[in-house]
Amino acid sequence: MSQQELKIRNIAIIAHVDHGKTTLVDHLLRQSGLFRNNEAVDERVMDSMDLERERGITIAAKNASFLYNDYRINIVDTPGHADFGGEVERALTMVDGAILLVDASEGPLPQTRFVLKNALARGLKVIVCINKIDRPDARINEVMNEIFDLFIDLDATEEQADFDIVYAVAREGYATLDPSVKTKDLSILFNWIVEKFPGPAFDSNEPLQMMIANIDYNDYVGRLGIGRVRAGSIKVGDEVVVYHDENRTKKTKISALFRYEGLKQVPAKEVPSGDIAILAGFDEINIGDSITSPLNPKPLPRLRVEEPTVAITMSVNDGPFAGLEGKQVTSRKILERLEKELRHNVAIRLEPTDSPETFKVFGRGELQLGVLVEQMRREGFEMVIGKPQVVFKFEDGQKLEPVENVVVDVAEDYTGVVTEKLGRRKGVMMNMSNKGTGRVRLEFSIPARGLIGYRSEFLTDTRGTGLLNTHFAGYEPFRGELIHRHNGAMIADRKGTATAYALWYLEERGRHFILPGTECYEGMIIGEHAKDNDLIVNVSREKKLTNVRASGSDEAIKLTPIKPLSLEQAMEWINDDECIEVTPKSIRLRCRELDPHKRKRSAAAGE
């Protein structure tokens, strides 16, 4: 074992969403000397997907590497949203330590608990970094106490609970041991990474052991498996055995080998124990597969992640406008894309249905499934999406449902409306704390199905100032039926173009989802009815032209401005007998059964 092999640190940055992980990684990479002084580098350089940049969140865990004082530091940036927890779980299999980032004002939130619980369960060394200490509402001492309480609550060992604390303003790229002293850079954090995190534990004399924790693709060498070498070492040309599962193995030869330098994958002749390797030479490789020596095979235990809690149906677009906007429209293409997603996303599940043109996709939450659909539509797919449904379990004849812990941070004026709305959705208040700043933190236990359709309502109720965070808490006995939506839909009765006159005439009947000039068809939902029943309407109606001119006969048509529903809002709004037509250019709401007579018969049969 050479000294160079020992000088490796594998760390992850973990935190709740929007607490500054990607910004901190940005400055670590910049200050390590990875980029030239005159090199143009984007902000949040690790957020490489368009959706990540647009939404300001990390969706997929990503690797990078840099050198600091002869130490090779492999760093993993992880998602902070609960729906992408599967990414966090597999990223932590590659590291020996984690920097837990906590906002100096918000303190630990539900996803902070989730990521810390995973890190502690794996026995990782954790350094706490309290970020955004320059916020005017920062409450550093209280947050420190909340973090300590969280460690104790998660049954941390004495050694784990005796954690080191550093303070930072990631946006300005500095870290300090004293919040009142502003330093020039992140030197303290660099030194702590080297000094306080352990090097990888391994035995280079043992046979090769490696678990695939991530998947990539290279145009020249094909599929790539990414993971940490647990024992032995690996060279180009080595023969290895891939353990796909207990009953399925395959011998193969490593055709190409890479390691990370910065954000790039560079060729390597050999990768030693403890380092992160990128391998090529596989027809098939999946997350959780073990790579081991054929002479003395020792596969690692397969990676397990939490079960998905929400499902949607995804089917071929059978509407009148099918195939007009997208290129990938067949069930075969949709199935191929979903199977591709399964290969690198461990938190997604796929099941066939009675129809060969419909698939059931399971995920951690609405956001994760919404991101998958959004990625597919940008790739040219057309599909029809059903209402998200929670996944029930049955044990000993009892029906169990997934339950979420919800933490709500709102101004005092809005506590009443939030408590009332969550109470209607079978939520139970577990805790309420007022920090004396004019804002209140409420904690609820609520069925996962109670949250479907609530996020946009919550933002409306709190005038966009509220914060709502959730975390999967497990399965509990079914809490009873819920009323999902009180309003009916306004449904177009014919094919045609929506006119301003028709929409103006219908304004008093409810709110619209479409703009004038939108192409519509029979069975398409154009708005929400003010009453609880569905209303069949003519949106292509035009004003009759006459030669009569009189005062007041030609009123100016002024429509209330509307913002068409986003994909997530549409998923929240629809009922079981409605669906969403998703194409590269449009998101349309429609009835599952377009013909009104068939709808009536289906409704009668359902009763």
Coordinates of C-alpha atoms in Angstrom, one line a residue:
M1 CA 0.0 0.0 0.0
S2 CA 1.6 3.2 -1.1
Q3 CA 1.5 6.6 0.7
Q4 CA -0.3 8.0 -2.3
E5 CA -3.1 5.5 -1.8
L6 CA -3.5 6.5 1.9
K7 CA -3.9 10.2 0.9
I8 CA -7.5 9.9 -0.1
R9 CA -10.6 11.4 1.5
N10 CA -14.1 10.5 0.3
I11 CA -16.7 12.9 1.6
A12 CA -20.3 13.9 0.9
I13 CA -22.1 17.2 1.4
I14 CA -25.6 16.6 2.9
A15 CA -28.3 19.0 3.9
H16 CA -31.9 20.0 3.6
V17 CA -33.0 21.5 0.2
D18 CA -31.8 25.1 -0.3
H19 CA -29.3 25.2 2.6
G20 CA -26.3 25.8 0.3
K21 CA -24.7 22.4 -0.6
T22 CA -24.0 23.1 -4.3
T23 CA -22.8 26.6 -3.6
L24 CA -20.4 25.3 -1.0
V25 CA -19.1 22.6 -3.4
D26 CA -18.7 25.4 -6.1
H27 CA -16.3 27.4 -3.9
L28 CA -14.4 24.3 -2.7
L29 CA -13.7 23.4 -6.3
R30 CA -12.7 27.0 -7.2
Q31 CA -10.5 27.5 -4.2
S32 CA -8.7 24.2 -4.7
G33 CA -7.1 25.6 -7.9
L34 CA -9.2 23.3 -10.1
F35 CA -10.0 26.1 -12.6
R36 CA -7.6 28.6 -14.2
N37 CA -7.9 32.2 -13.0
N38 CA -9.3 33.3 -16.4
E39 CA -11.5 30.2 -16.9
A40 CA -15.2 30.9 -17.3
V41 CA -17.1 28.8 -14.9
D42 CA -20.9 28.7 -14.4
E43 CA -22.5 29.3 -11.0
R44 CA -23.6 26.0 -9.3
V45 CA -21.3 24.2 -11.6
M46 CA -22.4 20.8 -10.2
D47 CA -26.0 21.3 -11.2
S48 CA -25.5 20.2 -14.8
M49 CA -29.1 19.3 -15.7
D50 CA -31.4 22.0 -17.1
L51 CA -34.1 21.2 -14.6
E52 CA -31.6 21.6 -11.7
R53 CA -30.7 25.0 -12.9
E54 CA -34.3 26.1 -13.5
R55 CA -35.6 24.9 -10.2
G56 CA -32.5 25.7 -8.1
I57 CA -32.4 22.2 -6.6
T58 CA -30.1 19.2 -6.9
I59 CA -31.9 16.2 -8.4
A60 CA -29.1 13.7 -9.0
A61 CA -26.0 13.0 -6.8
K62 CA -22.8 13.9 -8.6
N63 CA -19.1 13.2 -8.1
A64 CA -16.1 15.5 -8.4
S65 CA -12.5 15.4 -7.2
F66 CA -9.7 17.8 -6.4
L67 CA -6.2 17.8 -4.9
Y68 CA -5.3 19.7 -1.7
N69 CA -1.8 19.4 -0.2
D70 CA -1.1 16.1 -2.0
Y71 CA -4.5 14.7 -0.8
R72 CA -6.9 13.5 -3.3
I73 CA -10.4 14.5 -2.1
N74 CA -13.4 12.9 -3.8
I75 CA -16.6 14.8 -3.0
V76 CA -20.2 14.0 -3.7
D77 CA -23.0 16.6 -3.9
T78 CA -26.3 15.1 -2.8
P79 CA -29.9 16.2 -3.3
G80 CA -31.7 17.9 -0.4
H81 CA -35.3 17.1 -1.3
A82 CA -37.0 14.1 0.3
D83 CA -38.3 12.8 -3.0
F84 CA -34.7 12.2 -4.2
G85 CA -33.7 10.3 -1.0
G86 CA -32.6 7.3 -3.1
E87 CA -29.8 9.4 -4.5
V88 CA -28.6 10.3 -1.0
E89 CA -28.6 6.7 0.2
R90 CA -26.5 5.3 -2.6
A91 CA -24.1 8.3 -2.6
L92 CA -23.3 7.7 1.1
T93 CA -22.0 4.2 0.2
M94 CA -19.0 5.8 -1.5
V95 CA -17.8 8.0 1.4
D96 CA -16.2 7.9 4.9
G97 CA -17.5 11.2 6.1
A98 CA -20.1 13.9 5.6
I99 CA -20.3 17.7 6.0
L100 CA -23.8 18.4 7.3
L101 CA -24.9 21.9 6.2
V102 CA -27.6 23.6 8.3
D103 CA -29.2 27.0 7.6
A104 CA -28.4 29.5 10.5
S105 CA -32.0 30.7 10.5
E106 CA -34.1 27.7 9.5
G107 CA -32.2 25.1 11.6
P108 CA -32.6 21.4 11.1
L109 CA -35.6 20.5 8.9
P110 CA -37.2 17.1 7.9
Q111 CA -34.6 16.3 5.2
T112 CA -31.8 17.2 7.6
R113 CA -33.0 14.4 9.8
F114 CA -33.3 12.0 6.9
V115 CA -29.7 12.6 5.6
L116 CA -28.2 12.7 9.1
K117 CA -30.0 9.5 10.1
N118 CA -28.5 7.7 7.0
A119 CA -25.0 9.1 7.7
L120 CA -25.0 8.0 11.4
A121 CA -26.4 4.6 10.5
R122 CA -23.4 4.0 8.2
G123 CA -21.0 5.1 11.0
L124 CA -19.8 8.1 9.0
K125 CA -17.8 10.9 10.7
V126 CA -19.9 14.1 10.5
I127 CA -18.7 17.7 10.6
V128 CA -21.5 20.3 11.1
C129 CA -21.3 23.5 9.1
I130 CA -23.8 26.2 10.0
N131 CA -24.2 28.2 6.8
K132 CA -25.7 31.6 6.0
I133 CA -24.5 33.1 9.3
D134 CA -24.8 36.6 7.6
R135 CA -28.6 36.3 7.5
P136 CA -30.3 39.1 9.5
D137 CA -32.5 36.5 11.2
A138 CA -29.7 34.1 12.0
R139 CA -30.1 32.3 15.4
I140 CA -26.8 30.5 15.6
N141 CA -26.8 29.4 19.3
E142 CA -30.4 28.1 19.1
V143 CA -29.6 26.2 15.8
M144 CA -26.5 24.6 17.5
N145 CA -28.8 23.3 20.3
E146 CA -31.3 22.0 17.8
I147 CA -28.6 20.1 15.9
F148 CA -27.3 18.6 19.1
D149 CA -30.8 17.5 20.1
L150 CA -31.2 16.0 16.6
F151 CA -28.0 13.9 17.0
I152 CA -29.3 12.6 20.4
D153 CA -32.8 12.0 19.0
L154 CA -31.2 9.9 16.2
D155 CA -29.3 7.7 18.8
A156 CA -25.9 9.0 17.8
T157 CA -23.0 7.4 19.7
E158 CA -21.0 9.5 22.2
E159 CA -18.2 9.9 19.6
Q160 CA -20.7 11.0 16.8
A161 CA -22.5 13.4 19.2
D162 CA -19.2 15.1 19.9
F163 CA -19.2 16.7 16.5
D164 CA -17.0 19.6 15.3
I165 CA -18.7 22.8 14.2
V166 CA -17.6 25.3 11.6
Y167 CA -19.5 28.4 10.4
A168 CA -19.7 29.6 6.8
V169 CA -21.2 31.9 4.2
A170 CA -21.0 29.6 1.2
R171 CA -22.2 32.3 -1.2
E172 CA -19.2 34.4 -0.3
G173 CA -16.8 31.4 -0.1
Y174 CA -15.5 31.7 3.4
A175 CA -15.6 29.5 6.6
T176 CA -14.7 30.5 10.2
L177 CA -14.5 29.1 13.7
D178 CA -15.9 32.3 15.2
P179 CA -19.2 33.7 13.6
S180 CA -18.1 37.3 14.5
V181 CA -14.8 36.9 12.5
K182 CA -15.0 37.0 8.7
T183 CA -12.1 35.1 7.0
K184 CA -10.8 35.3 3.4
D185 CA -11.6 31.7 2.2
L186 CA -12.5 28.1 3.1
S187 CA -9.0 27.2 4.4
I188 CA -10.4 26.0 7.7
L189 CA -12.8 23.6 5.9
F190 CA -10.0 22.3 3.6
N191 CA -7.8 21.5 6.6
W192 CA -10.6 19.9 8.5
I193 CA -11.4 17.6 5.6
V194 CA -7.9 16.4 5.6
E195 CA -7.3 16.3 9.4
K196 CA -10.7 15.3 10.9
F197 CA -12.1 12.9 8.3
P198 CA -10.7 9.4 8.3
G199 CA -8.9 7.9 5.2
P200 CA -10.6 4.9 3.6
A201 CA -10.3 1.6 5.5
F202 CA -9.3 -1.2 3.2
D203 CA -7.0 -4.1 2.7
S204 CA -5.2 -4.0 -0.7
N205 CA -4.2 -7.7 -0.3
E206 CA -7.9 -8.8 -0.3
P207 CA -9.5 -9.7 -3.6
L208 CA -11.3 -7.0 -5.6
Q209 CA -14.6 -5.7 -4.1
M210 CA -16.6 -2.8 -5.5
M211 CA -20.3 -1.9 -5.5
I212 CA -21.9 0.1 -8.3
A213 CA -23.4 3.3 -6.8
N214 CA -24.0 5.3 -10.0
I215 CA -24.4 4.8 -13.7
D216 CA -23.1 6.9 -16.6
Y217 CA -22.7 6.5 -20.4
N218 CA -19.8 7.3 -22.7
D219 CA -20.2 7.5 -26.4
Y220 CA -17.0 5.7 -27.1
V221 CA -16.9 2.9 -24.5
G222 CA -20.6 2.5 -23.7
R223 CA -22.1 2.0 -20.2
L224 CA -20.1 3.0 -17.2
G225 CA -20.3 1.7 -13.6
I226 CA -19.2 4.2 -10.9
G227 CA -18.4 3.1 -7.3
R228 CA -15.8 3.0 -4.6
V229 CA -13.1 0.2 -4.7
R230 CA -13.6 -1.5 -1.3
A231 CA -10.8 -3.9 -1.4
G232 CA -8.0 -4.9 -3.8
S233 CA -7.3 -2.7 -6.9
I234 CA -8.5 -2.7 -10.5
K235 CA -6.6 -2.3 -13.8
V236 CA -7.6 -2.0 -17.4
G237 CA -7.9 -5.6 -18.9
D238 CA -8.7 -7.3 -15.6
E239 CA -11.2 -10.1 -15.6
V240 CA -14.0 -9.6 -13.1
V241 CA -17.3 -11.1 -12.1
V242 CA -20.4 -9.0 -12.0
Y243 CA -23.0 -10.1 -9.4
H244 CA -26.3 -8.7 -10.7
D245 CA -28.2 -10.6 -7.9
E246 CA -27.8 -13.8 -5.9
N247 CA -28.7 -16.0 -8.9
R248 CA -27.3 -14.0 -11.8
T249 CA -23.6 -13.5 -12.5
K250 CA -21.5 -12.7 -15.5
K251 CA -17.7 -12.7 -16.3
T252 CA -16.4 -9.7 -18.2
K253 CA -13.2 -7.8 -18.9
I254 CA -12.6 -4.2 -17.9
S255 CA -12.2 -2.4 -21.3
A256 CA -11.6 1.1 -20.0
L257 CA -11.0 2.7 -16.6
F258 CA -11.4 6.3 -15.4
R259 CA -11.2 8.4 -12.3
Y260 CA -12.4 11.9 -11.4
E261 CA -10.3 14.9 -11.8
G262 CA -12.4 17.9 -11.1
L263 CA -15.7 17.3 -12.8
K264 CA -14.1 15.3 -15.7
Q265 CA -13.6 11.6 -16.1
V266 CA -9.9 11.0 -17.1
P267 CA -8.4 7.7 -18.2
A268 CA -6.5 5.7 -15.6
K269 CA -4.4 2.5 -15.8
E270 CA -5.1 1.4 -12.2
V271 CA -7.4 2.6 -9.4
P272 CA -6.4 1.6 -5.9
S273 CA -8.5 0.6 -2.9
G274 CA -10.4 3.5 -1.3
D275 CA -10.6 5.5 -4.5
I276 CA -13.7 6.0 -6.7
A277 CA -13.4 4.2 -10.0
I278 CA -15.4 4.5 -13.3
L279 CA -15.5 1.2 -15.2
A280 CA -16.4 0.2 -18.8
G281 CA -16.8 -3.2 -20.4
F282 CA -20.4 -4.2 -19.5
D283 CA -23.4 -5.1 -21.7
E284 CA -25.5 -4.6 -18.6
I285 CA -24.7 -3.0 -15.3
N286 CA -27.1 -1.7 -12.6
I287 CA -26.9 0.2 -9.4
G288 CA -26.3 -2.2 -6.5
D289 CA -24.4 -4.7 -8.6
S290 CA -21.1 -6.0 -7.1
I291 CA -17.8 -6.3 -9.0
T292 CA -15.4 -8.9 -7.6
S293 CA -12.5 -11.1 -8.5
P294 CA -13.3 -14.4 -10.4
L295 CA -10.6 -16.3 -8.4
N296 CA -12.0 -15.4 -5.0
P297 CA -15.4 -13.8 -5.4
K298 CA -16.8 -11.9 -2.5
P299 CA -19.9 -9.9 -3.5
L300 CA -21.0 -7.1 -1.2
P301 CA -24.6 -6.9 0.2
R302 CA -26.9 -5.4 -2.3
L303 CA -27.9 -1.8 -1.8
R304 CA -31.4 -1.3 -0.3
V305 CA -33.4 1.9 -0.3
E306 CA -36.7 3.0 1.1
E307 CA -39.8 1.7 -0.7
P308 CA -41.7 4.1 -3.0
T309 CA -44.9 5.6 -1.6
V310 CA -46.6 7.2 -4.6
A311 CA -47.5 5.9 -8.1
I312 CA -48.8 7.3 -11.3
T313 CA -50.1 5.6 -14.5
M314 CA -48.3 6.6 -17.7
S315 CA -49.9 5.6 -21.0
V316 CA -49.8 6.3 -24.8
N317 CA -51.4 9.6 -25.8
D318 CA -54.8 8.7 -27.3
G319 CA -56.2 12.2 -27.7
P320 CA -57.2 14.0 -30.9
F321 CA -53.9 15.9 -31.0
A322 CA -51.7 12.8 -30.5
G323 CA -48.4 12.8 -32.5
L324 CA -48.7 16.5 -33.5
E325 CA -46.0 17.8 -31.1
G326 CA -43.9 14.9 -30.0
K327 CA -41.7 12.3 -31.8
Q328 CA -41.6 9.5 -29.2
V329 CA -45.3 8.4 -29.0
T330 CA -45.4 4.6 -29.0
S331 CA -45.7 2.4 -26.0
R332 CA -42.5 0.6 -26.9
K333 CA -40.6 3.9 -26.8
I334 CA -42.1 4.9 -23.5
L335 CA -41.3 1.5 -22.0
E336 CA -37.7 1.7 -23.2
R337 CA -37.3 5.1 -21.6
L338 CA -38.8 4.0 -18.3
E339 CA -36.5 0.9 -18.3
K340 CA -33.5 3.2 -18.9
E341 CA -34.6 5.3 -15.9
L342 CA -34.8 2.1 -13.7
R343 CA -31.1 1.4 -14.5
H344 CA -29.8 4.5 -12.7
N345 CA -32.6 5.5 -10.4
V346 CA -33.0 3.0 -7.5
A347 CA -36.0 4.8 -6.0
I348 CA -38.2 4.2 -9.1
R349 CA -40.2 1.1 -9.7
L350 CA -42.2 0.0 -12.8
E351 CA -45.1 -2.4 -13.0
P352 CA -47.1 -3.5 -16.1
T353 CA -50.9 -3.1 -16.1
D354 CA -53.8 -4.9 -17.8
S355 CA -53.2 -2.7 -20.9
P356 CA -50.0 -3.1 -22.9
E357 CA -50.1 0.7 -23.6
T358 CA -50.3 1.7 -19.9
F359 CA -47.5 1.4 -17.2
K360 CA -47.6 2.1 -13.5
V361 CA -44.6 4.1 -12.2
F362 CA -43.7 4.2 -8.5
G363 CA -41.6 6.9 -6.8
R364 CA -40.8 8.6 -3.6
G365 CA -43.2 11.5 -4.2
E366 CA -45.0 13.8 -6.6
L367 CA -41.9 15.9 -7.3
Q368 CA -39.7 12.9 -8.3
L369 CA -42.4 11.6 -10.6
G370 CA -43.0 15.1 -12.0
V371 CA -39.3 15.6 -12.7
L372 CA -39.2 12.2 -14.6
V373 CA -42.3 13.3 -16.7
E374 CA -40.7 16.7 -17.4
Q375 CA -37.4 15.1 -18.5
M376 CA -39.3 12.8 -20.9
R377 CA -41.4 15.6 -22.5
R378 CA -38.2 17.5 -23.1
E379 CA -36.8 14.4 -24.9
G380 CA -39.8 14.5 -27.3
F381 CA -42.2 12.1 -25.6
E382 CA -46.0 12.4 -25.6
M383 CA -47.9 10.6 -22.9
V384 CA -51.0 10.7 -20.7
I385 CA -50.5 10.8 -16.9
G386 CA -53.0 9.7 -14.3
K387 CA -53.6 11.1 -10.8
P388 CA -50.9 10.3 -8.3
Q389 CA -52.0 7.5 -5.9
V390 CA -50.4 6.5 -2.7
V391 CA -49.2 2.9 -2.2
F392 CA -51.1 1.0 0.5
K393 CA -49.9 -2.0 2.4
F394 CA -51.9 -4.8 4.1
E395 CA -50.6 -6.5 7.2
D396 CA -52.6 -8.9 9.4
G397 CA -55.8 -7.9 7.5
Q398 CA -55.2 -4.2 8.4
K399 CA -54.9 -1.5 5.7
L400 CA -51.8 0.7 6.2
E401 CA -50.9 3.9 4.4
P402 CA -47.7 6.0 4.1
V403 CA -47.5 8.9 6.6
E404 CA -45.4 12.0 6.3
N405 CA -44.0 14.3 9.0
V406 CA -44.7 17.9 7.8
V407 CA -42.9 21.0 9.2
V408 CA -44.5 24.3 8.3
D409 CA -42.9 27.6 8.9
V410 CA -45.4 30.5 8.5
A411 CA -46.2 34.0 9.7
E412 CA -48.4 34.1 12.8
D413 CA -51.4 35.4 10.8
Y414 CA -51.6 32.2 8.7
T415 CA -51.4 29.6 11.4
G416 CA -55.2 29.3 11.6
V417 CA -55.8 28.6 7.9
V418 CA -52.9 26.1 7.7
T419 CA -54.0 24.2 10.8
E420 CA -57.6 24.1 9.5
K421 CA -56.6 22.9 6.0
L422 CA -54.2 20.2 7.3
G423 CA -56.8 19.1 9.9
R424 CA -59.3 18.5 7.1
R425 CA -56.7 16.3 5.4
K426 CA -56.4 14.0 8.5
G427 CA -53.3 15.9 9.7
V428 CA -52.5 15.8 13.5
M429 CA -50.5 18.6 15.0
M430 CA -47.5 17.2 16.9
N431 CA -45.7 20.4 17.9
M432 CA -46.0 24.1 17.7
S433 CA -43.2 26.6 18.5
N434 CA -43.0 30.4 18.3
K435 CA -39.5 31.8 18.1
G436 CA -40.8 35.3 18.8
T437 CA -39.8 36.6 15.4
G438 CA -43.4 36.8 14.1
R439 CA -43.1 33.3 12.5
V440 CA -44.4 30.0 13.9
R441 CA -43.2 26.5 13.2
L442 CA -45.9 23.8 13.2
E443 CA -45.2 20.1 13.0
F444 CA -47.9 17.6 11.7
S445 CA -48.3 13.9 11.1
I446 CA -50.4 13.5 7.9
P447 CA -51.2 10.8 5.4
A448 CA -49.1 11.1 2.2
R449 CA -52.4 11.2 0.2
G450 CA -53.4 14.3 2.2
L451 CA -50.6 16.3 0.8
I452 CA -51.5 15.6 -2.8
G453 CA -52.9 18.8 -4.1
Y454 CA -52.0 20.8 -1.0
R455 CA -48.7 22.5 -1.9
S456 CA -50.1 25.1 -4.3
E457 CA -53.1 25.7 -2.0
F458 CA -50.6 26.3 0.8
L459 CA -48.7 28.9 -1.1
T460 CA -51.9 30.7 -2.0
D461 CA -53.1 30.6 1.7
T462 CA -49.8 32.0 3.0
R463 CA -49.4 34.6 0.1
G464 CA -46.2 32.7 -1.0
T465 CA -44.4 33.4 2.3
G466 CA -44.8 29.9 3.9
L467 CA -42.3 27.1 3.9
L468 CA -43.5 23.5 3.8
N469 CA -41.2 20.5 4.2
T470 CA -42.0 16.8 4.4
H471 CA -40.3 13.6 5.4
F472 CA -41.5 10.0 5.1
A473 CA -42.3 8.7 8.6
G474 CA -43.4 5.1 7.8
Y475 CA -46.7 3.3 7.5
E476 CA -49.7 3.7 9.9
P477 CA -53.3 2.4 10.0
F478 CA -55.6 4.0 7.4
R479 CA -57.0 7.2 8.7
G480 CA -60.3 7.3 6.6
E481 CA -61.5 8.7 3.4
L482 CA -60.5 12.2 2.2
I483 CA -62.4 14.8 0.1
H484 CA -59.9 15.7 -2.6
R485 CA -61.5 18.5 -4.6
H486 CA -64.7 20.5 -3.9
N487 CA -65.0 22.0 -7.4
G488 CA -66.0 20.4 -10.7
A489 CA -64.4 21.0 -14.1
M490 CA -65.3 23.0 -17.1
I491 CA -65.1 20.7 -20.1
A492 CA -65.0 21.7 -23.8
D493 CA -67.9 20.2 -25.8
R494 CA -66.2 20.4 -29.3
K495 CA -63.0 20.7 -31.2
G496 CA -62.0 24.3 -32.0
T497 CA -60.0 27.4 -31.0
A498 CA -60.7 29.1 -27.7
T499 CA -62.0 32.7 -28.2
A500 CA -61.6 35.7 -25.9
Y501 CA -65.4 36.3 -26.2
A502 CA -66.3 32.7 -25.0
L503 CA -63.8 32.8 -22.1
W504 CA -65.1 36.2 -21.1
Y505 CA -68.6 34.9 -21.1
L506 CA -67.6 31.9 -18.9
E507 CA -65.5 33.9 -16.4
E508 CA -68.4 34.1 -13.9
R509 CA -68.7 30.3 -14.0
G510 CA -65.2 29.6 -12.6
R511 CA -61.5 30.1 -13.2
H512 CA -59.8 29.3 -16.5
F513 CA -56.7 27.2 -17.2
I514 CA -56.3 28.2 -20.9
L515 CA -55.6 31.4 -22.9
P516 CA -57.5 32.7 -26.0
G517 CA -56.2 31.0 -29.1
T518 CA -55.6 27.6 -27.4
E519 CA -56.6 24.7 -29.5
C520 CA -59.2 22.6 -27.7
Y521 CA -61.1 19.3 -28.3
E522 CA -64.1 17.5 -26.9
G523 CA -63.4 16.3 -23.4
M524 CA -60.6 18.7 -22.7
I525 CA -60.7 20.5 -19.3
I526 CA -60.5 24.3 -19.8
G527 CA -61.0 25.4 -16.2
E528 CA -62.4 24.8 -12.7
H529 CA -66.1 25.2 -12.2
A530 CA -67.2 27.4 -9.3
K531 CA -69.7 24.7 -8.2
D532 CA -69.1 21.0 -7.3
N533 CA -70.4 19.6 -10.6
D534 CA -68.8 19.4 -14.1
L535 CA -70.0 21.9 -16.7
I536 CA -69.9 21.3 -20.4
V537 CA -69.0 24.5 -22.2
N538 CA -68.4 25.9 -25.7
V539 CA -65.0 27.8 -25.7
S540 CA -64.9 28.4 -29.4
R541 CA -68.1 30.5 -29.4
E542 CA -67.8 33.8 -31.4
K543 CA -69.8 37.0 -31.1
K544 CA -72.5 37.3 -33.7
L545 CA -71.8 40.0 -36.2
T546 CA -74.7 42.5 -36.9
N547 CA -75.0 45.9 -38.4
V548 CA -76.7 47.3 -35.3
R549 CA -74.6 49.8 -33.4
A550 CA -75.8 51.1 -30.1
S551 CA -74.3 52.4 -26.9
G552 CA -73.0 49.6 -24.7
S553 CA -73.5 46.9 -27.3
D554 CA -69.8 46.4 -28.0
E555 CA -68.3 46.1 -24.5
A556 CA -64.6 45.8 -24.4
I557 CA -63.6 42.3 -23.5
K558 CA -61.2 42.2 -20.5
L559 CA -60.1 38.8 -19.3
T560 CA -58.7 38.1 -15.9
P561 CA -55.0 37.3 -16.3
I562 CA -54.2 33.6 -15.7
K563 CA -51.1 31.5 -15.5
P564 CA -51.5 28.1 -17.1
L565 CA -51.1 25.2 -14.7
S566 CA -47.6 23.7 -14.3
L567 CA -47.1 19.9 -14.5
E568 CA -47.0 19.6 -10.7
Q569 CA -50.1 21.8 -10.2
A570 CA -52.0 19.7 -12.8
M571 CA -51.0 16.5 -11.1
E572 CA -52.3 17.9 -7.8
W573 CA -55.6 19.2 -9.3
I574 CA -57.0 16.3 -11.3
N575 CA -59.4 13.6 -10.0
D576 CA -59.3 9.9 -10.6
D577 CA -61.5 10.1 -13.8
E578 CA -59.2 12.9 -15.2
C579 CA -55.7 12.8 -16.6
I580 CA -53.0 15.0 -18.1
E581 CA -51.9 15.0 -21.7
V582 CA -48.2 15.8 -21.7
T583 CA -46.3 16.8 -24.9
P584 CA -43.1 18.7 -25.6
K585 CA -45.1 21.9 -26.1
S586 CA -48.3 21.5 -24.1
I587 CA -49.8 20.4 -20.8
R588 CA -53.5 19.7 -21.3
L589 CA -56.0 18.5 -18.7
R590 CA -58.7 16.2 -20.0
C591 CA -61.3 13.6 -19.0
R592 CA -60.0 10.1 -19.2
E593 CA -63.1 9.3 -21.3
L594 CA -63.5 12.0 -23.9
D595 CA -67.1 11.1 -25.1
P596 CA -69.7 12.7 -22.7
H597 CA -72.1 9.8 -23.1
K598 CA -69.5 7.2 -22.3
R599 CA -68.5 9.3 -19.2
K600 CA -72.0 9.2 -18.0
R601 CA -72.2 5.4 -18.4
S602 CA -68.8 5.0 -16.6
A603 CA -70.0 7.2 -13.8
A604 CA -73.2 5.3 -13.5
A605 CA -71.4 2.0 -13.5
G606 CA -69.0 3.3 -10.8
E607 CA -71.9 4.2 -8.5

